[in-house]
Amino acid sequence: MDVTGTATAGAAVRAGIRAAVRAPFASRVPAEVLYAAVAALLGLAVPCAVLGFALALGMVTPGHGENVSIYGLVIAGVVLVLAATRLARGVGAVHRALARRLLGEDVRAPAGPPAAARGGRGAGARGAVTRLVARLVAGLRDGLRDGPGWRAAAYLGLKIPLALVQSYALTCWITGLVNVSYPFWWRLFRNHAPGVRLDPVLVFTTLPVGWFHVATYAGTFAAFAVGAAALLAAPWVTRAAVAIDRPLIRGLLGPGRLAQRVHDLELTRARAVDDSAALLRQVERDLHDGAQMRLAALALHLGLAKEKLGHAAGAPDLAGVRELVDAAHRGAKDALAELRDLARGLHPPALDNGLSDALATLAAGSAIPVELVSDVPVRPSPAIETIAYFCAAELLANAAKHSHADRIAIRATEQDGLLVVTVADDGVGGADPARGSGLRGLAARASMVDGRIDISSPPGGPTRVAVALPLRA
C-alpha cells in the first residue's frame, strides 16, 4: 500500500474542499459578479436591439413582402454596415472600461475608425443627392475596411453564448441565496392554524436537481442544502466565465497583434533610451563625485610635495613630503578601486568567461548557500548575458535581504530557444512587484530585449522567479 500517495491525495482533497468553501468569500468575487452581471446584460441586450431594429426597418419599408420587405432588409443591412463597427467600438469601449475597473485587465484601445471621405461639390437638389450618395458609399467602404471595428463586432457575436454562461452564474448566486433562506422564513410565513393545509412551495435550482416542492419545515433543509451547493459552485462558474472573457477582450477589443507589437516595441525603445540616459547620468555623477575628486586631491597632494621639495630653504621637510606622498598614494588606490567598481557595474569581468562562470562567482559570494545548475549549450549574446547576470544578482540580493531562506537554487537552461534563469528559495515568500521597484525593474530590463519575468511567491513560500530571455538581442 502506498501510504505516501494516499496521504498526498488526501491532502489534495482537503485543499480542494477548503478552496471551495472559501471561494464565495474571496475578495475578487464581488467584482467578478458585478462584471458578469453588466457584461451579460450588454451581451444579450445589444444584439437583440440591433436585430429588432433591422426587423422593424424591414417591416416599415414598402415592398412586395407581406410582413418584412426585401428592400427594407437590404436598406437595414446597409444601415447596419454603416453603423455596426462604430456601435461595436462603443460597446467594446464599455467592456474594456469594465474589465479595467473590475478585473484589472488593462487593454489598450485600438486605432480610431477611418476618416469618412467628403462628398463632391454640387449645386441644388442634384448636388445634395450626389453628396449624400458619395458619403454613403464612402461610409460603407470605410465601415467594411474597419478591422478593429469588425473585431469588436465579432466579440459581440461571441459574447452571446458567453453572456448565457454569465447569466447562468448569476442565476446560481440568486437561487443559492434564495434557497438557503427557506429555513429562516418558513415559520414566519407558514404559521397557519392546525388543520389548515397549504400548498407546497416550489424550490427552483440551477443544479441538475431541477426543481422540487417543499411541504414541511424539515423539507426546507433540502432547499438549504441545494442552495449551499449552488453558492459553492457559483464563484467557480463566475470565474470560468470571466476567464473565458479575458482573452476575448485582449484579442478582439485591443489594438490587434501587429499594432500591439509595434506599441510594445515603441515602449521598449523609449525605455531603453531612458535607461541609457539614466546610466550615463549615473556614470557622470560617479566619476564627478568619486574618481574625479580623488584624482584632484591626488594632483593637489603631489603639487604640494613638489613645492616642498623644490622651494624649501635649506633641508627639505622630508616628513611632510612623505605624508603628502602617502596621502596621494592612498588617493590613487581609492580612485582605482572606484573606477574598477564602476567598470564592473557596466560589464562584470566574470562574464568574459561566460554566464556559467559569472553565476558561479555570484553563488560563491552569497551569504546563503546556493545550489547552481547551468546547462546552456549555445552561448547567448553579450547583451543577453549581461541582463541575465544582473537579474540573477538582484534576485540573490533580494533573497538574502527579505526571504529568510536557508537555501537558494539558481538554474540556467536553454528552453525552446530561450535562456531561462530561475532563482528559487525556501523562504517566507510574499514577493510582490507592486510593493517594490526591484522586481518591476527586472521586468523592465527583461522587456527591453523582448523577454519576460514570471514570479511565483505565495505567502509562506517558496519563491520562484524565472527570467526568460532570447539568446540573441
Short mmCIF file of C-alpha atoms in Angstrom, two decimals, residues 8-366:
data_model
loop_
_atom_site.label_atom_id
_atom_site.label_comp_id
_atom_site.label_asym_id
_atom_site.label_seq_id
_atom_site.Cartn_x
_atom_site.Cartn_y
_atom_site.Cartn_z
CA THR A 8 -0.90 13.24 -0.84
CA ALA A 9 -4.30 12.50 -2.38
CA GLY A 10 -5.98 13.17 0.96
CA ALA A 11 -4.17 16.47 1.33
CA ALA A 12 -5.22 17.47 -2.20
CA VAL A 13 -8.85 16.63 -1.44
CA ARG A 14 -8.78 18.63 1.79
CA ALA A 15 -7.17 21.58 0.00
CA GLY A 16 -9.86 21.44 -2.69
CA ILE A 17 -12.65 21.39 -0.10
CA ARG A 18 -11.12 24.36 1.73
CA ALA A 19 -10.78 26.27 -1.55
CA ALA A 20 -14.43 25.54 -2.46
CA VAL A 21 -15.68 26.69 0.95
CA ARG A 22 -13.58 29.86 0.90
CA ALA A 23 -14.27 30.73 -2.75
CA PRO A 24 -17.55 32.67 -2.11
CA PHE A 25 -15.71 34.89 0.37
CA ALA A 26 -12.69 35.73 -1.78
CA SER A 27 -12.02 39.44 -2.20
CA ARG A 28 -12.29 39.39 -6.00
CA VAL A 29 -15.71 37.67 -6.08
CA PRO A 30 -17.88 40.84 -5.81
CA ALA A 31 -16.03 42.49 -8.70
CA GLU A 32 -16.34 39.35 -10.85
CA VAL A 33 -20.06 39.03 -10.08
CA LEU A 34 -20.69 42.69 -10.92
CA TYR A 35 -18.72 42.34 -14.15
CA ALA A 36 -20.65 39.19 -15.09
CA ALA A 37 -23.96 40.96 -14.43
CA VAL A 38 -23.21 44.05 -16.52
CA ALA A 39 -21.42 42.10 -19.27
CA ALA A 40 -24.28 39.61 -19.55
CA LEU A 41 -26.80 42.45 -19.81
CA LEU A 42 -24.79 44.15 -22.56
CA GLY A 43 -24.03 40.88 -24.30
CA LEU A 44 -27.70 40.00 -24.66
CA ALA A 45 -29.34 43.43 -24.91
CA VAL A 46 -27.20 44.92 -27.69
CA PRO A 47 -27.60 42.07 -30.26
CA CYS A 48 -31.34 41.88 -29.52
CA ALA A 49 -31.69 45.63 -30.01
CA VAL A 50 -29.78 45.52 -33.32
CA LEU A 51 -31.82 42.57 -34.60
CA GLY A 52 -35.05 44.24 -33.54
CA PHE A 53 -34.05 47.44 -35.32
CA ALA A 54 -33.27 45.56 -38.54
CA LEU A 55 -36.61 43.70 -38.49
CA ALA A 56 -38.52 46.87 -37.66
CA LEU A 57 -36.87 48.75 -40.51
CA GLY A 58 -37.69 45.90 -42.87
CA MET A 59 -41.33 45.87 -41.78
CA VAL A 60 -41.94 49.59 -42.18
CA THR A 61 -40.27 49.83 -45.58
CA PRO A 62 -42.69 49.39 -48.51
CA GLY A 63 -42.07 46.28 -50.56
CA HIS A 64 -43.59 43.16 -52.04
CA GLY A 65 -43.48 41.06 -48.83
CA GLU A 66 -46.46 40.83 -46.51
CA ASN A 67 -44.58 41.38 -43.21
CA VAL A 68 -40.92 42.05 -43.95
CA SER A 69 -39.89 43.92 -47.08
CA ILE A 70 -36.92 42.59 -49.03
CA TYR A 71 -36.00 46.14 -49.87
CA GLY A 72 -36.30 47.03 -46.22
CA LEU A 73 -33.93 44.26 -45.24
CA VAL A 74 -31.44 45.46 -47.85
CA ILE A 75 -31.69 49.00 -46.52
CA ALA A 76 -31.38 47.69 -42.96
CA GLY A 77 -28.28 45.75 -43.97
CA VAL A 78 -26.67 48.85 -45.48
CA VAL A 79 -27.53 50.89 -42.38
CA LEU A 80 -26.13 48.18 -40.11
CA VAL A 81 -22.88 48.01 -42.08
CA LEU A 82 -22.61 51.79 -41.78
CA ALA A 83 -23.28 51.76 -38.03
CA ALA A 84 -22.17 48.28 -36.91
CA THR A 85 -18.47 48.97 -36.49
CA ARG A 86 -18.99 52.26 -34.68
CA LEU A 87 -21.64 50.71 -32.44
CA ALA A 88 -19.37 47.73 -31.76
CA ARG A 89 -16.48 50.08 -30.98
CA GLY A 90 -18.63 51.94 -28.45
CA VAL A 91 -19.83 48.78 -26.74
CA GLY A 92 -16.28 47.41 -26.82
CA ALA A 93 -15.05 50.56 -25.06
CA VAL A 94 -17.61 49.93 -22.30
CA HIS A 95 -16.37 46.33 -21.95
CA ARG A 96 -12.75 47.50 -21.79
CA ALA A 97 -13.63 50.01 -19.08
CA LEU A 98 -15.48 47.33 -17.10
CA ALA A 99 -12.59 44.89 -17.44
CA ARG A 100 -10.10 47.57 -16.37
CA ARG A 101 -12.14 48.69 -13.37
CA LEU A 102 -13.44 45.35 -12.10
CA LEU A 103 -10.97 42.73 -13.36
CA GLY A 104 -7.72 44.67 -13.53
CA GLU A 105 -7.45 43.80 -17.24
CA ASP A 106 -5.94 46.89 -18.84
CA VAL A 107 -6.45 46.59 -22.60
CA ARG A 108 -5.33 49.47 -24.79
CA ALA A 109 -7.91 50.91 -27.18
CA PRO A 110 -7.35 50.21 -30.91
CA ALA A 111 -6.74 52.88 -33.51
CA GLY A 112 -9.65 55.11 -34.41
CA PRO A 113 -12.01 54.39 -37.31
CA PRO A 114 -11.05 55.51 -40.83
CA ALA A 115 -11.94 59.11 -41.57
CA ALA A 116 -15.04 59.35 -43.71
CA ALA A 117 -14.46 60.91 -47.12
CA ARG A 118 -16.30 64.10 -48.02
CA GLY A 119 -18.76 64.11 -50.88
CA GLY A 120 -18.16 66.04 -54.06
CA ARG A 121 -19.42 69.55 -54.58
CA GLY A 122 -22.60 70.25 -56.39
CA ALA A 123 -25.39 72.77 -56.63
CA GLY A 124 -29.09 72.38 -55.94
CA ALA A 125 -31.02 69.21 -55.19
CA ARG A 126 -28.97 67.08 -57.55
CA GLY A 127 -25.77 68.21 -55.81
CA ALA A 128 -27.22 67.36 -52.37
CA VAL A 129 -28.24 63.90 -53.56
CA THR A 130 -24.79 63.38 -55.08
CA ARG A 131 -23.09 64.38 -51.84
CA LEU A 132 -25.40 62.10 -49.84
CA VAL A 133 -24.74 59.13 -52.10
CA ALA A 134 -20.99 59.83 -52.05
CA ARG A 135 -20.97 59.96 -48.26
CA LEU A 136 -22.98 56.74 -48.03
CA VAL A 137 -20.58 54.97 -50.38
CA ALA A 138 -17.55 56.34 -48.53
CA GLY A 139 -19.06 55.38 -45.17
CA LEU A 140 -19.86 51.88 -46.45
CA ARG A 141 -16.31 51.48 -47.76
CA ASP A 142 -14.75 52.75 -44.53
CA GLY A 143 -17.01 50.52 -42.46
CA LEU A 144 -16.07 47.45 -44.47
CA ARG A 145 -12.34 48.08 -44.03
CA ASP A 146 -12.52 48.98 -40.33
CA GLY A 147 -10.63 45.95 -38.95
CA PRO A 148 -10.79 46.87 -35.23
CA GLY A 149 -14.50 47.65 -35.60
CA TRP A 150 -15.24 44.24 -37.11
CA ARG A 151 -13.16 42.55 -34.41
CA ALA A 152 -15.32 44.33 -31.85
CA ALA A 153 -18.41 43.15 -33.74
CA ALA A 154 -17.04 39.60 -33.67
CA TYR A 155 -16.59 39.97 -29.92
CA LEU A 156 -20.24 40.98 -29.57
CA GLY A 157 -21.24 37.90 -31.59
CA LEU A 158 -19.13 35.57 -29.45
CA LYS A 159 -20.41 37.35 -26.37
CA ILE A 160 -23.94 36.00 -26.86
CA PRO A 161 -23.22 32.39 -25.73
CA LEU A 162 -20.77 33.68 -23.13
CA ALA A 163 -23.45 36.03 -21.79
CA LEU A 164 -25.68 32.97 -21.32
CA VAL A 165 -22.93 31.36 -19.21
CA GLN A 166 -22.55 34.56 -17.20
CA SER A 167 -26.33 34.70 -16.75
CA TYR A 168 -26.25 31.12 -15.50
CA ALA A 169 -23.57 32.11 -12.97
CA LEU A 170 -25.78 34.95 -11.73
CA THR A 171 -28.73 32.55 -11.50
CA CYS A 172 -26.60 30.27 -9.32
CA TRP A 173 -25.98 33.17 -6.95
CA ILE A 174 -29.63 34.25 -6.86
CA THR A 175 -31.17 30.80 -6.44
CA GLY A 176 -28.49 29.84 -3.92
CA LEU A 177 -29.23 32.86 -1.74
CA VAL A 178 -32.98 32.32 -2.02
CA ASN A 179 -32.84 28.61 -1.23
CA VAL A 180 -30.61 28.91 1.83
CA SER A 181 -33.18 31.32 3.29
CA TYR A 182 -36.02 28.76 3.33
CA PRO A 183 -35.47 27.50 6.92
CA PHE A 184 -35.35 31.08 8.24
CA TRP A 185 -38.61 32.47 6.86
CA TRP A 186 -40.67 29.26 6.81
CA ARG A 187 -42.01 29.56 10.35
CA LEU A 188 -42.76 33.25 9.88
CA PHE A 189 -44.97 32.89 6.80
CA ARG A 190 -46.23 29.31 7.19
CA ASN A 191 -47.58 29.71 10.75
CA HIS A 192 -51.13 28.63 9.82
CA ALA A 193 -53.66 27.21 12.25
CA PRO A 194 -53.73 23.45 12.86
CA GLY A 195 -55.86 21.61 10.35
CA VAL A 196 -55.23 24.16 7.57
CA ARG A 197 -53.43 22.63 4.62
CA LEU A 198 -51.33 24.93 2.43
CA ASP A 199 -49.97 24.19 -0.99
CA PRO A 200 -46.29 23.09 -1.19
CA VAL A 201 -43.70 25.73 -2.02
CA LEU A 202 -41.75 25.39 -5.26
CA VAL A 203 -37.97 25.27 -4.92
CA PHE A 204 -36.14 26.11 -8.14
CA THR A 205 -32.46 25.23 -8.50
CA THR A 206 -29.85 25.71 -11.19
CA LEU A 207 -28.28 22.35 -10.34
CA PRO A 208 -29.16 19.11 -12.14
CA VAL A 209 -31.82 18.58 -9.46
CA GLY A 210 -34.10 20.93 -11.39
CA TRP A 211 -36.98 21.83 -9.07
CA PHE A 212 -38.98 20.22 -6.31
CA HIS A 213 -41.65 21.11 -3.75
CA VAL A 214 -41.36 21.63 -0.02
CA ALA A 215 -44.39 21.00 2.20
CA THR A 216 -42.84 20.75 5.69
CA TYR A 217 -40.25 22.56 7.74
CA ALA A 218 -37.95 19.55 7.57
CA GLY A 219 -38.07 19.78 3.79
CA THR A 220 -36.65 23.30 3.91
CA PHE A 221 -33.29 21.82 4.85
CA ALA A 222 -33.22 20.09 1.47
CA ALA A 223 -33.70 23.54 -0.11
CA PHE A 224 -30.94 24.85 2.15
CA ALA A 225 -28.60 22.06 1.01
CA VAL A 226 -29.11 22.69 -2.71
CA GLY A 227 -28.81 26.43 -2.09
CA ALA A 228 -25.50 25.96 -0.29
CA ALA A 229 -24.28 23.74 -3.15
CA ALA A 230 -25.25 26.44 -5.66
CA LEU A 231 -23.40 29.10 -3.65
CA LEU A 232 -20.30 26.91 -3.57
CA ALA A 233 -20.49 26.37 -7.34
CA ALA A 234 -21.37 29.98 -8.24
CA PRO A 235 -17.89 31.51 -7.72
CA TRP A 236 -16.27 28.85 -9.88
CA VAL A 237 -18.83 29.25 -12.66
CA THR A 238 -18.40 33.03 -12.49
CA ARG A 239 -14.64 32.72 -12.57
CA ALA A 240 -14.77 30.34 -15.53
CA ALA A 241 -16.97 32.75 -17.50
CA VAL A 242 -14.67 35.65 -16.66
CA ALA A 243 -11.59 33.59 -17.55
CA ILE A 244 -13.07 32.89 -21.00
CA ASP A 245 -13.89 36.57 -21.44
CA ARG A 246 -10.39 37.84 -20.66
CA PRO A 247 -8.59 36.50 -23.78
CA LEU A 248 -11.53 37.56 -25.96
CA ILE A 249 -11.22 41.12 -24.67
CA ARG A 250 -7.46 41.15 -25.20
CA GLY A 251 -7.64 39.60 -28.66
CA LEU A 252 -10.72 41.30 -30.13
CA LEU A 253 -11.12 44.62 -28.31
CA GLY A 254 -7.44 45.56 -28.26
CA PRO A 255 -5.33 47.15 -30.97
CA GLY A 256 -4.57 43.84 -32.69
CA ARG A 257 -1.48 41.68 -32.57
CA LEU A 258 0.59 43.70 -35.04
CA ALA A 259 -0.39 47.08 -33.60
CA GLN A 260 0.21 45.83 -30.06
CA ARG A 261 3.60 44.51 -31.12
CA VAL A 262 4.52 47.89 -32.64
CA HIS A 263 3.33 49.62 -29.46
CA ASP A 264 5.39 47.28 -27.26
CA LEU A 265 8.47 47.87 -29.41
CA GLU A 266 7.96 51.63 -29.16
CA LEU A 267 7.70 51.38 -25.37
CA THR A 268 10.76 49.13 -25.25
CA ARG A 269 12.77 51.53 -27.39
CA ALA A 270 11.71 54.51 -25.28
CA ARG A 271 12.56 52.62 -22.08
CA ALA A 272 15.95 51.61 -23.48
CA VAL A 273 16.71 55.23 -24.39
CA ASP A 274 15.66 56.44 -20.94
CA ASP A 275 17.70 53.73 -19.22
CA SER A 276 20.75 54.58 -21.31
CA ALA A 277 20.41 58.26 -20.47
CA ALA A 278 19.95 57.45 -16.77
CA LEU A 279 23.01 55.17 -16.85
CA LEU A 280 25.12 57.90 -18.48
CA ARG A 281 23.98 60.41 -15.85
CA GLN A 282 24.81 57.93 -13.08
CA VAL A 283 28.27 57.29 -14.56
CA GLU A 284 28.82 61.03 -14.81
CA ARG A 285 27.84 61.53 -11.15
CA ASP A 286 30.01 58.63 -10.01
CA LEU A 287 33.02 59.95 -11.92
CA HIS A 288 32.47 63.52 -10.75
CA ASP A 289 31.78 62.75 -7.10
CA GLY A 290 34.22 59.85 -6.77
CA ALA A 291 37.17 59.23 -9.01
CA GLN A 292 37.43 62.81 -10.30
CA MET A 293 37.53 64.28 -6.78
CA ARG A 294 40.11 61.73 -5.66
CA LEU A 295 42.30 62.44 -8.70
CA ALA A 296 42.01 66.16 -7.98
CA ALA A 297 43.12 65.53 -4.40
CA LEU A 298 45.96 63.35 -5.72
CA ALA A 299 47.14 66.18 -8.01
CA LEU A 300 46.93 68.64 -5.10
CA HIS A 301 48.99 66.42 -2.78
CA LEU A 302 51.62 65.79 -5.43
CA GLY A 303 51.77 69.50 -6.17
CA LEU A 304 52.33 70.34 -2.53
CA ALA A 305 55.00 67.66 -2.26
CA LYS A 306 56.74 69.07 -5.34
CA GLU A 307 56.59 72.55 -3.87
CA LYS A 308 58.14 71.39 -0.61
CA LEU A 309 60.95 69.63 -2.46
CA GLY A 310 61.68 72.40 -4.93
CA HIS A 311 61.33 75.61 -2.97
CA ALA A 312 62.35 74.62 0.52
CA ALA A 313 65.10 76.84 2.00
CA GLY A 314 67.73 74.52 3.35
CA ALA A 315 66.92 70.89 4.08
CA PRO A 316 63.55 69.75 2.69
CA ASP A 317 60.80 68.71 5.07
CA LEU A 318 61.02 65.01 4.32
CA ALA A 319 58.39 64.05 6.89
CA GLY A 320 55.86 66.45 5.37
CA VAL A 321 56.71 65.30 1.87
CA ARG A 322 56.36 61.67 2.90
CA GLU A 323 52.94 62.42 4.42
CA LEU A 324 51.78 64.13 1.24
CA VAL A 325 53.06 61.27 -0.93
CA ASP A 326 51.32 58.73 1.31
CA ALA A 327 48.05 60.65 1.02
CA ALA A 328 48.46 60.80 -2.76
CA HIS A 329 49.18 57.08 -2.86
CA ARG A 330 46.04 56.28 -0.86
CA GLY A 331 44.00 58.56 -3.10
CA ALA A 332 45.35 56.87 -6.21
CA LYS A 333 44.43 53.42 -4.87
CA ASP A 334 40.94 54.60 -3.88
CA ALA A 335 40.41 56.16 -7.31
CA LEU A 336 41.50 52.93 -8.98
CA ALA A 337 39.09 50.92 -6.78
CA GLU A 338 36.19 53.24 -7.64
CA LEU A 339 36.99 53.09 -11.34
CA ARG A 340 37.20 49.30 -11.11
CA ASP A 341 33.80 49.14 -9.37
CA LEU A 342 32.33 51.49 -11.94
CA ALA A 343 33.64 49.35 -14.81
CA ARG A 344 32.35 46.21 -13.11
CA GLY A 345 28.90 47.80 -12.91
CA LEU A 346 28.95 48.38 -16.66
CA HIS A 347 30.31 44.95 -17.58
CA PRO A 348 31.29 42.39 -14.93
CA PRO A 349 34.70 40.85 -15.73
CA ALA A 350 33.32 37.44 -14.70
CA LEU A 351 31.22 37.45 -17.87
CA ASP A 352 34.34 37.32 -20.03
CA ASN A 353 34.41 33.56 -19.45
CA GLY A 354 30.67 33.05 -19.95
CA LEU A 355 27.46 33.18 -17.96
CA SER A 356 28.12 29.92 -16.09
CA ASP A 357 31.35 31.25 -14.54
CA ALA A 358 29.69 34.56 -13.74
CA LEU A 359 26.80 32.83 -11.95
CA ALA A 360 29.30 30.65 -10.09
CA THR A 361 31.01 33.83 -8.88
CA LEU A 362 27.67 35.17 -7.64
CA ALA A 363 26.88 31.88 -5.89
CA ALA A 364 30.29 31.80 -4.20
CA GLY A 365 29.79 35.31 -2.81
CA SER A 366 26.27 34.71 -1.47
#
